[in-house]
Amino acid sequence: MSSRLAAIVAGIAMAFPSIQSLSHHGSNVVYDLTQTIAVAGTVTEFQFVNPHTQILFDVTGDDGAVVGWLAGLPGSIRLTQEEGWSSDTLKPGDEISILGAPARNDAPSVWVEQVFLNGEPMLGDKYTG
């Protein structure tokens, strides 16, 4: 193998872990953590998993159109240990409101800072990014 080819392969190999790390731990890349939006809707699915828990919910717009949203949270282990959550914490049909950081690409997605169920906050102040 030529030294030039070896250098290219080594460069790619060194860059790969960085790309992987960014994709997993880069909530600030996907979401604008300097902004906060409020979104309300109806839970369609609650994925209580690691590395990130997800709430899928439908939001009905002023025009009556329903848009599916995704809300990202820390993983299930953290939510269980710090907040007492379980796979039954949210169920399809629950009406929720969410405060969180919007997606940078305007996708219907939010990184959760707070979830409200029946008007009651469900998280402490630990989930801001």
C-alpha positions as protocol buffer text, in pm:
chain_id: "A"
residue {
  index: 1
  type: MET
  ca { x: 0 y: 0 z: 0 }
}
residue {
  index: 2
  type: SER
  ca { x: 140 y: 337 z: -94 }
}
residue {
  index: 3
  type: SER
  ca { x: 207 y: 588 z: 182 }
}
residue {
  index: 4
  type: ARG
  ca { x: -47 y: 827 z: 30 }
}
residue {
  index: 5
  type: LEU
  ca { x: -321 y: 562 z: 33 }
}
residue {
  index: 6
  type: ALA
  ca { x: -227 y: 465 z: 390 }
}
residue {
  index: 7
  type: ALA
  ca { x: -258 y: 829 z: 498 }
}
residue {
  index: 8
  type: ILE
  ca { x: -604 y: 857 z: 338 }
}
residue {
  index: 9
  type: VAL
  ca { x: -724 y: 535 z: 504 }
}
residue {
  index: 10
  type: ALA
  ca { x: -586 y: 648 z: 841 }
}
residue {
  index: 11
  type: GLY
  ca { x: -758 y: 986 z: 805 }
}
residue {
  index: 12
  type: ILE
  ca { x: -1092 y: 825 z: 728 }
}
residue {
  index: 13
  type: ALA
  ca { x: -1053 y: 581 z: 1018 }
}
residue {
  index: 14
  type: MET
  ca { x: -977 y: 864 z: 1262 }
}
residue {
  index: 15
  type: ALA
  ca { x: -1275 y: 1069 z: 1140 }
}
residue {
  index: 16
  type: PHE
  ca { x: -1526 y: 784 z: 1168 }
}
residue {
  index: 17
  type: PRO
  ca { x: -1551 y: 772 z: 1551 }
}
residue {
  index: 18
  type: SER
  ca { x: -1602 y: 1149 z: 1555 }
}
residue {
  index: 19
  type: ILE
  ca { x: -1891 y: 1124 z: 1310 }
}
residue {
  index: 20
  type: GLN
  ca { x: -2045 y: 842 z: 1512 }
}
residue {
  index: 21
  type: SER
  ca { x: -2010 y: 1037 z: 1835 }
}
residue {
  index: 22
  type: LEU
  ca { x: -2164 y: 1347 z: 1680 }
}
residue {
  index: 23
  type: SER
  ca { x: -2463 y: 1154 z: 1552 }
}
residue {
  index: 24
  type: HIS
  ca { x: -2535 y: 1005 z: 1894 }
}
residue {
  index: 25
  type: HIS
  ca { x: -2455 y: 1291 z: 2128 }
}
residue {
  index: 26
  type: GLY
  ca { x: -2527 y: 1590 z: 1908 }
}
residue {
  index: 27
  type: SER
  ca { x: -2869 y: 1708 z: 2028 }
}
residue {
  index: 28
  type: ASN
  ca { x: -2738 y: 2063 z: 1982 }
}
residue {
  index: 29
  type: VAL
  ca { x: -2667 y: 1980 z: 1617 }
}
residue {
  index: 30
  type: VAL
  ca { x: -3020 y: 1855 z: 1547 }
}
residue {
  index: 31
  type: TYR
  ca { x: -3209 y: 2089 z: 1781 }
}
residue {
  index: 32
  type: ASP
  ca { x: -3176 y: 2463 z: 1843 }
}
residue {
  index: 33
  type: LEU
  ca { x: -3115 y: 2456 z: 2218 }
}
residue {
  index: 34
  type: THR
  ca { x: -3126 y: 2837 z: 2232 }
}
residue {
  index: 35
  type: GLN
  ca { x: -3498 y: 2837 z: 2144 }
}
residue {
  index: 36
  type: THR
  ca { x: -3803 y: 2698 z: 2325 }
}
residue {
  index: 37
  type: ILE
  ca { x: -4136 y: 2612 z: 2168 }
}
residue {
  index: 38
  type: ALA
  ca { x: -4463 y: 2482 z: 2313 }
}
residue {
  index: 39
  type: VAL
  ca { x: -4648 y: 2199 z: 2138 }
}
residue {
  index: 40
  type: ALA
  ca { x: -4966 y: 2020 z: 2250 }
}
residue {
  index: 41
  type: GLY
  ca { x: -5110 y: 1699 z: 2116 }
}
residue {
  index: 42
  type: THR
  ca { x: -5225 y: 1342 z: 2167 }
}
residue {
  index: 43
  type: VAL
  ca { x: -4980 y: 1059 z: 2237 }
}
residue {
  index: 44
  type: THR
  ca { x: -4981 y: 793 z: 1965 }
}
residue {
  index: 45
  type: GLU
  ca { x: -4681 y: 591 z: 2087 }
}
residue {
  index: 46
  type: PHE
  ca { x: -4441 y: 596 z: 2383 }
}
residue {
  index: 47
  type: GLN
  ca { x: -4103 y: 434 z: 2316 }
}
residue {
  index: 48
  type: PHE
  ca { x: -3943 y: 389 z: 2659 }
}
residue {
  index: 49
  type: VAL
  ca { x: -3598 y: 275 z: 2540 }
}
residue {
  index: 50
  type: ASN
  ca { x: -3228 y: 360 z: 2540 }
}
residue {
  index: 51
  type: PRO
  ca { x: -3035 y: 554 z: 2431 }
}
residue {
  index: 52
  type: HIS
  ca { x: -3327 y: 801 z: 2391 }
}
residue {
  index: 53
  type: THR
  ca { x: -3690 y: 771 z: 2490 }
}
residue {
  index: 54
  type: GLN
  ca { x: -3933 y: 902 z: 2229 }
}
residue {
  index: 55
  type: ILE
  ca { x: -4288 y: 1028 z: 2245 }
}
residue {
  index: 56
  type: LEU
  ca { x: -4476 y: 1018 z: 1916 }
}
residue {
  index: 57
  type: PHE
  ca { x: -4780 y: 1246 z: 1920 }
}
residue {
  index: 58
  type: ASP
  ca { x: -5031 y: 1406 z: 1685 }
}
residue {
  index: 59
  type: VAL
  ca { x: -5082 y: 1782 z: 1675 }
}
residue {
  index: 60
  type: THR
  ca { x: -5394 y: 1927 z: 1514 }
}
residue {
  index: 61
  type: GLY
  ca { x: -5328 y: 2261 z: 1347 }
}
residue {
  index: 62
  type: ASP
  ca { x: -5565 y: 2557 z: 1322 }
}
residue {
  index: 63
  type: ASP
  ca { x: -5660 y: 2435 z: 974 }
}
residue {
  index: 64
  type: GLY
  ca { x: -5760 y: 2092 z: 1111 }
}
residue {
  index: 65
  type: ALA
  ca { x: -5461 y: 1914 z: 958 }
}
residue {
  index: 66
  type: VAL
  ca { x: -5300 y: 1654 z: 1184 }
}
residue {
  index: 67
  type: VAL
  ca { x: -4920 y: 1641 z: 1192 }
}
residue {
  index: 68
  type: GLY
  ca { x: -4721 y: 1362 z: 1357 }
}
residue {
  index: 69
  type: TRP
  ca { x: -4450 y: 1493 z: 1592 }
}
residue {
  index: 70
  type: LEU
  ca { x: -4157 y: 1325 z: 1765 }
}
residue {
  index: 71
  type: ALA
  ca { x: -4031 y: 1433 z: 2107 }
}
residue {
  index: 72
  type: GLY
  ca { x: -3686 y: 1316 z: 2221 }
}
residue {
  index: 73
  type: LEU
  ca { x: -3590 y: 1259 z: 2585 }
}
residue {
  index: 74
  type: PRO
  ca { x: -3305 y: 1098 z: 2778 }
}
residue {
  index: 75
  type: GLY
  ca { x: -3299 y: 718 z: 2790 }
}
residue {
  index: 76
  type: SER
  ca { x: -3528 y: 502 z: 3000 }
}
residue {
  index: 77
  type: ILE
  ca { x: -3266 y: 424 z: 3268 }
}
residue {
  index: 78
  type: ARG
  ca { x: -3216 y: 792 z: 3346 }
}
residue {
  index: 79
  type: LEU
  ca { x: -3591 y: 863 z: 3346 }
}
residue {
  index: 80
  type: THR
  ca { x: -3653 y: 566 z: 3576 }
}
residue {
  index: 81
  type: GLN
  ca { x: -3378 y: 657 z: 3822 }
}
residue {
  index: 82
  type: GLU
  ca { x: -3438 y: 1033 z: 3832 }
}
residue {
  index: 83
  type: GLU
  ca { x: -3812 y: 1067 z: 3769 }
}
residue {
  index: 84
  type: GLY
  ca { x: -3967 y: 729 z: 3845 }
}
residue {
  index: 85
  type: TRP
  ca { x: -4094 y: 684 z: 3489 }
}
residue {
  index: 86
  type: SER
  ca { x: -4185 y: 343 z: 3345 }
}
residue {
  index: 87
  type: SER
  ca { x: -4310 y: 209 z: 3014 }
}
residue {
  index: 88
  type: ASP
  ca { x: -4663 y: 289 z: 3139 }
}
residue {
  index: 89
  type: THR
  ca { x: -4598 y: 657 z: 3219 }
}
residue {
  index: 90
  type: LEU
  ca { x: -4759 y: 772 z: 2894 }
}
residue {
  index: 91
  type: LYS
  ca { x: -5021 y: 587 z: 2693 }
}
residue {
  index: 92
  type: PRO
  ca { x: -5176 y: 638 z: 2350 }
}
residue {
  index: 93
  type: GLY
  ca { x: -5460 y: 886 z: 2384 }
}
residue {
  index: 94
  type: ASP
  ca { x: -5296 y: 1090 z: 2663 }
}
residue {
  index: 95
  type: GLU
  ca { x: -5320 y: 1465 z: 2602 }
}
residue {
  index: 96
  type: ILE
  ca { x: -4979 y: 1626 z: 2657 }
}
residue {
  index: 97
  type: SER
  ca { x: -4808 y: 1961 z: 2625 }
}
residue {
  index: 98
  type: ILE
  ca { x: -4435 y: 1985 z: 2566 }
}
residue {
  index: 99
  type: LEU
  ca { x: -4183 y: 2264 z: 2607 }
}
residue {
  index: 100
  type: GLY
  ca { x: -3859 y: 2206 z: 2425 }
}
residue {
  index: 101
  type: ALA
  ca { x: -3602 y: 2293 z: 2164 }
}
residue {
  index: 102
  type: PRO
  ca { x: -3724 y: 2288 z: 1803 }
}
residue {
  index: 103
  type: ALA
  ca { x: -3554 y: 2096 z: 1525 }
}
residue {
  index: 104
  type: ARG
  ca { x: -3307 y: 2310 z: 1330 }
}
residue {
  index: 105
  type: ASN
  ca { x: -3448 y: 2184 z: 998 }
}
residue {
  index: 106
  type: ASP
  ca { x: -3810 y: 2274 z: 1088 }
}
residue {
  index: 107
  type: ALA
  ca { x: -3908 y: 1905 z: 1110 }
}
residue {
  index: 108
  type: PRO
  ca { x: -4196 y: 1830 z: 1350 }
}
residue {
  index: 109
  type: SER
  ca { x: -3957 y: 1728 z: 1625 }
}
residue {
  index: 110
  type: VAL
  ca { x: -3864 y: 1869 z: 1965 }
}
residue {
  index: 111
  type: TRP
  ca { x: -3598 y: 1792 z: 2230 }
}
residue {
  index: 112
  type: VAL
  ca { x: -3795 y: 1789 z: 2556 }
}
residue {
  index: 113
  type: GLU
  ca { x: -3732 y: 2031 z: 2841 }
}
residue {
  index: 114
  type: GLN
  ca { x: -4067 y: 1960 z: 3010 }
}
residue {
  index: 115
  type: VAL
  ca { x: -4372 y: 1740 z: 2955 }
}
residue {
  index: 116
  type: PHE
  ca { x: -4711 y: 1826 z: 3103 }
}
residue {
  index: 117
  type: LEU
  ca { x: -4981 y: 1563 z: 3153 }
}
residue {
  index: 118
  type: ASN
  ca { x: -5317 y: 1695 z: 3275 }
}
residue {
  index: 119
  type: GLY
  ca { x: -5145 y: 2029 z: 3332 }
}
residue {
  index: 120
  type: GLU
  ca { x: -4890 y: 1880 z: 3572 }
}
residue {
  index: 121
  type: PRO
  ca { x: -4514 y: 1888 z: 3499 }
}
residue {
  index: 122
  type: MET
  ca { x: -4362 y: 1541 z: 3471 }
}
residue {
  index: 123
  type: LEU
  ca { x: -3990 y: 1625 z: 3478 }
}
residue {
  index: 124
  type: GLY
  ca { x: -3755 y: 1804 z: 3713 }
}
residue {
  index: 125
  type: ASP
  ca { x: -3527 y: 2080 z: 3584 }
}
residue {
  index: 126
  type: LYS
  ca { x: -3257 y: 1841 z: 3456 }
}
residue {
  index: 127
  type: TYR
  ca { x: -3357 y: 1804 z: 3092 }
}
residue {
  index: 128
  type: THR
  ca { x: -3242 y: 2112 z: 2907 }
}
residue {
  index: 129
  type: GLY
  ca { x: -3012 y: 1958 z: 2649 }
}
